[in-house]
Amino acid sequence: MAKADPVIVPVENLSKDPYRSLVAYPDPEDSSIESRIRQLTDLGISSLEFQGALRIGRLSILGKGVVGLVFTGYSGGDRVAVKIRRV
């Protein structure tokens, strides 16, 4: 199986499909998505990278645990791990 190319999405675009379904997983309501985007911005996260071994729908992520999903993020030019709690 071919490996998918990473998709880097600016935080302000995370409210769009298909990204919104993972930002507020598993129940992407508008209020939850807006809150998550605000929190990411407040933490200095500029974008998320959808890549990794785990696929949810059409997107790949680093991991999925009991309480959250793990993404690659970018903050000040550095790659960082971003864990977003499930709704």
Coordinates of N, CA and C in Angstrom, one line a residue:
M1 N 0.8 -1.2 0.0 CA 0.0 0.0 0.0 C 0.9 1.2 0.0
A2 N 0.6 2.2 -0.9 CA 1.4 3.4 -1.0 C 1.1 4.3 0.3
K3 N 2.2 4.9 0.7 CA 2.1 5.8 1.8 C 1.5 7.2 1.4
A4 N 0.5 7.7 2.1 CA -0.1 9.0 1.7 C 0.8 10.1 2.1
D5 N 0.8 11.2 1.2 CA 1.6 12.4 1.5 C 1.0 13.1 2.7
P6 N 1.9 13.7 3.5 CA 1.3 14.5 4.6 C 0.5 15.7 4.1
V7 N -0.5 16.1 4.9 CA -1.3 17.2 4.6 C -1.2 18.2 5.7
I8 N -0.6 19.4 5.4 CA -0.5 20.4 6.5 C -1.6 21.4 6.3
V9 N -2.3 21.7 7.4 CA -3.5 22.5 7.4 C -3.3 23.6 8.4
P10 N -3.4 24.9 8.0 CA -3.4 26.0 9.0 C -4.5 25.9 10.0
V11 N -4.3 26.3 11.2 CA -5.3 26.1 12.3 C -6.6 26.8 11.9
E12 N -6.6 27.9 11.2 CA -7.8 28.6 10.8 C -8.7 27.8 9.8
N13 N -8.1 26.8 9.2 CA -8.9 26.0 8.2 C -9.4 24.7 8.8
L14 N -9.1 24.5 10.1 CA -9.5 23.2 10.7 C -11.0 23.0 10.8
S15 N -11.8 24.1 10.7 CA -13.2 24.0 10.8 C -13.9 23.5 9.5
K16 N -13.1 23.3 8.5 CA -13.6 22.8 7.2 C -13.5 21.2 7.1
D17 N -14.4 20.6 6.3 CA -14.3 19.2 6.1 C -13.1 18.9 5.3
P18 N -12.4 17.8 5.5 CA -12.7 16.7 6.4 C -12.1 16.8 7.8
Y19 N -11.3 17.9 8.0 CA -10.5 18.1 9.2 C -11.3 18.3 10.5
R20 N -12.5 18.9 10.4 CA -13.3 19.2 11.5 C -13.7 17.9 12.2
S21 N -13.9 16.8 11.5 CA -14.3 15.6 12.1 C -13.3 15.0 13.1
L22 N -12.0 15.4 12.9 CA -10.9 14.9 13.8 C -10.6 15.9 14.9
V23 N -10.8 17.2 14.7 CA -10.5 18.2 15.7 C -11.4 18.1 16.9
A24 N -12.6 17.7 16.6 CA -13.6 17.6 17.7 C -14.2 16.1 17.7
Y25 N -13.3 15.2 17.6 CA -13.6 13.7 17.5 C -14.3 13.3 18.8
P26 N -15.3 12.5 18.8 CA -16.0 11.9 17.7 C -17.3 12.7 17.3
D27 N -17.5 13.8 17.9 CA -18.8 14.6 17.7 C -18.5 16.0 17.4
P28 N -18.2 16.3 16.1 CA -17.8 17.6 15.7 C -18.9 18.7 15.6
E29 N -19.3 19.2 16.8 CA -20.2 20.3 16.8 C -19.5 21.6 16.6
D30 N -20.1 22.6 16.0 CA -19.5 23.9 15.7 C -18.8 24.5 17.0
S31 N -19.5 24.5 18.1 CA -19.0 25.2 19.3 C -17.7 24.5 19.8
S32 N -17.7 23.1 19.7 CA -16.5 22.4 20.1 C -15.3 22.7 19.2
I33 N -15.6 22.8 17.9 CA -14.5 23.0 16.9 C -14.0 24.4 17.1
E34 N -14.8 25.4 17.3 CA -14.4 26.8 17.5 C -13.5 26.9 18.8
S35 N -13.9 26.2 19.8 CA -13.2 26.2 21.1 C -11.8 25.5 20.9
R36 N -11.7 24.4 20.2 CA -10.4 23.8 19.9 C -9.5 24.6 19.1
I37 N -10.0 25.3 18.1 CA -9.2 26.2 17.3 C -8.7 27.3 18.1
R38 N -9.5 27.9 18.9 CA -9.1 29.0 19.8 C -8.0 28.5 20.8
Q39 N -8.1 27.3 21.3 CA -7.1 26.8 22.3 C -5.8 26.5 21.5
L40 N -5.9 25.9 20.4 CA -4.6 25.7 19.6 C -3.9 27.0 19.3
T41 N -4.7 28.0 18.9 CA -4.1 29.3 18.6 C -3.5 29.9 19.8
D42 N -4.2 29.8 21.0 CA -3.6 30.4 22.2 C -2.3 29.7 22.6
L43 N -2.2 28.4 22.3 CA -1.0 27.6 22.6 C 0.2 27.9 21.6
G44 N -0.1 28.7 20.6 CA 0.9 29.0 19.6 C 1.0 28.0 18.4
I45 N 0.1 27.1 18.3 CA 0.1 26.1 17.2 C -0.4 26.8 16.0
S46 N 0.3 26.8 14.9 CA 0.0 27.4 13.7 C -0.7 26.5 12.6
S47 N -0.4 25.2 12.7 CA -1.0 24.3 11.8 C -0.8 22.8 12.3
L48 N -1.7 22.0 11.8 CA -1.6 20.5 12.1 C -1.2 19.8 10.8
E49 N -0.5 18.7 11.0 CA -0.1 17.9 9.9 C -0.8 16.6 10.0
F50 N -1.5 16.2 9.0 CA -2.3 15.0 9.0 C -1.4 13.9 8.3
Q51 N -0.7 13.1 9.1 CA 0.2 12.1 8.6 C 0.4 11.1 9.7
G52 N 0.7 9.9 9.4 CA 1.0 8.9 10.4 C 0.4 7.5 10.0
A53 N 0.6 6.5 10.8 CA 0.2 5.2 10.5 C -1.2 4.9 10.7
L54 N -1.9 5.7 11.4 CA -3.4 5.5 11.7 C -4.2 6.3 10.8
R55 N -5.2 5.7 10.1 CA -6.1 6.4 9.3 C -7.5 6.4 9.9
I56 N -8.1 7.6 10.0 CA -9.5 7.8 10.4 C -10.2 8.5 9.2
G57 N -11.1 7.8 8.5 CA -11.7 8.3 7.3 C -10.6 8.4 6.3
R58 N -10.5 9.6 5.7 CA -9.5 9.9 4.6 C -8.2 10.4 5.1
L59 N -8.1 10.7 6.4 CA -6.9 11.4 7.0 C -6.1 10.5 7.9
S60 N -4.8 10.7 7.9 CA -3.9 10.0 8.8 C -3.5 10.8 10.0
I61 N -3.3 10.2 11.1 CA -2.8 10.8 12.3 C -1.8 10.0 13.0
L62 N -1.1 10.5 14.0 CA 0.0 9.8 14.6 C -0.6 8.7 15.5
G63 N -1.7 9.0 16.2 CA -2.2 8.0 17.1 C -3.6 8.3 17.7
K64 N -4.2 7.3 18.2 CA -5.5 7.4 18.9 C -5.5 6.7 20.2
G65 N -5.8 7.4 21.3 CA -5.8 6.7 22.6 C -7.2 6.7 23.2
V66 N -7.2 6.4 24.4 CA -8.5 6.3 25.1 C -9.1 7.7 25.3
V67 N -8.3 8.7 25.5 CA -8.9 10.1 25.8 C -8.6 11.1 24.7
G68 N -7.8 10.7 23.6 CA -7.5 11.7 22.6 C -6.9 11.2 21.4
L69 N -6.7 12.1 20.5 CA -6.0 11.9 19.2 C -4.7 12.6 19.2
V70 N -3.6 12.1 18.6 CA -2.3 12.7 18.5 C -2.0 13.1 17.1
F71 N -1.6 14.3 16.9 CA -1.2 14.9 15.6 C 0.2 15.5 15.7
T72 N 0.8 15.7 14.5 CA 2.0 16.5 14.4 C 1.5 17.9 14.2
G73 N 2.1 18.9 15.0 CA 1.7 20.3 14.9 C 2.9 21.1 14.6
Y74 N 2.7 22.4 14.3 CA 3.8 23.3 14.1 C 3.6 24.5 15.0
S75 N 4.7 24.9 15.7 CA 4.6 26.0 16.6 C 6.0 26.7 16.5
G76 N 5.9 28.0 16.0 CA 7.2 28.8 15.9 C 8.2 28.1 15.0
G77 N 7.7 27.4 14.0 CA 8.6 26.7 13.0 C 9.1 25.3 13.5
D78 N 8.8 24.9 14.7 CA 9.1 23.6 15.2 C 8.0 22.6 15.1
R79 N 8.4 21.4 14.8 CA 7.4 20.3 14.8 C 7.2 19.9 16.3
V80 N 5.9 19.7 16.7 CA 5.5 19.3 18.0 C 4.4 18.3 18.0
A81 N 4.3 17.5 19.0 CA 3.2 16.6 19.2 C 2.0 17.4 19.8
V82 N 0.9 17.2 19.2 CA -0.4 17.8 19.7 C -1.4 16.7 20.1
K83 N -1.8 16.7 21.3 CA -2.8 15.7 21.7 C -4.1 16.5 21.9
I84 N -5.1 16.1 21.2 CA -6.4 16.8 21.3 C -7.4 15.8 22.0
R85 N -7.9 16.2 23.1 CA -8.8 15.3 23.9 C -10.1 15.1 23.1
R86 N -10.7 13.9 23.2 CA -12.0 13.6 22.6 C -13.0 14.4 23.3
V87 N -14.1 14.7 22.5 CA -15.2 15.5 23.0 C -16.0 14.7 24.0

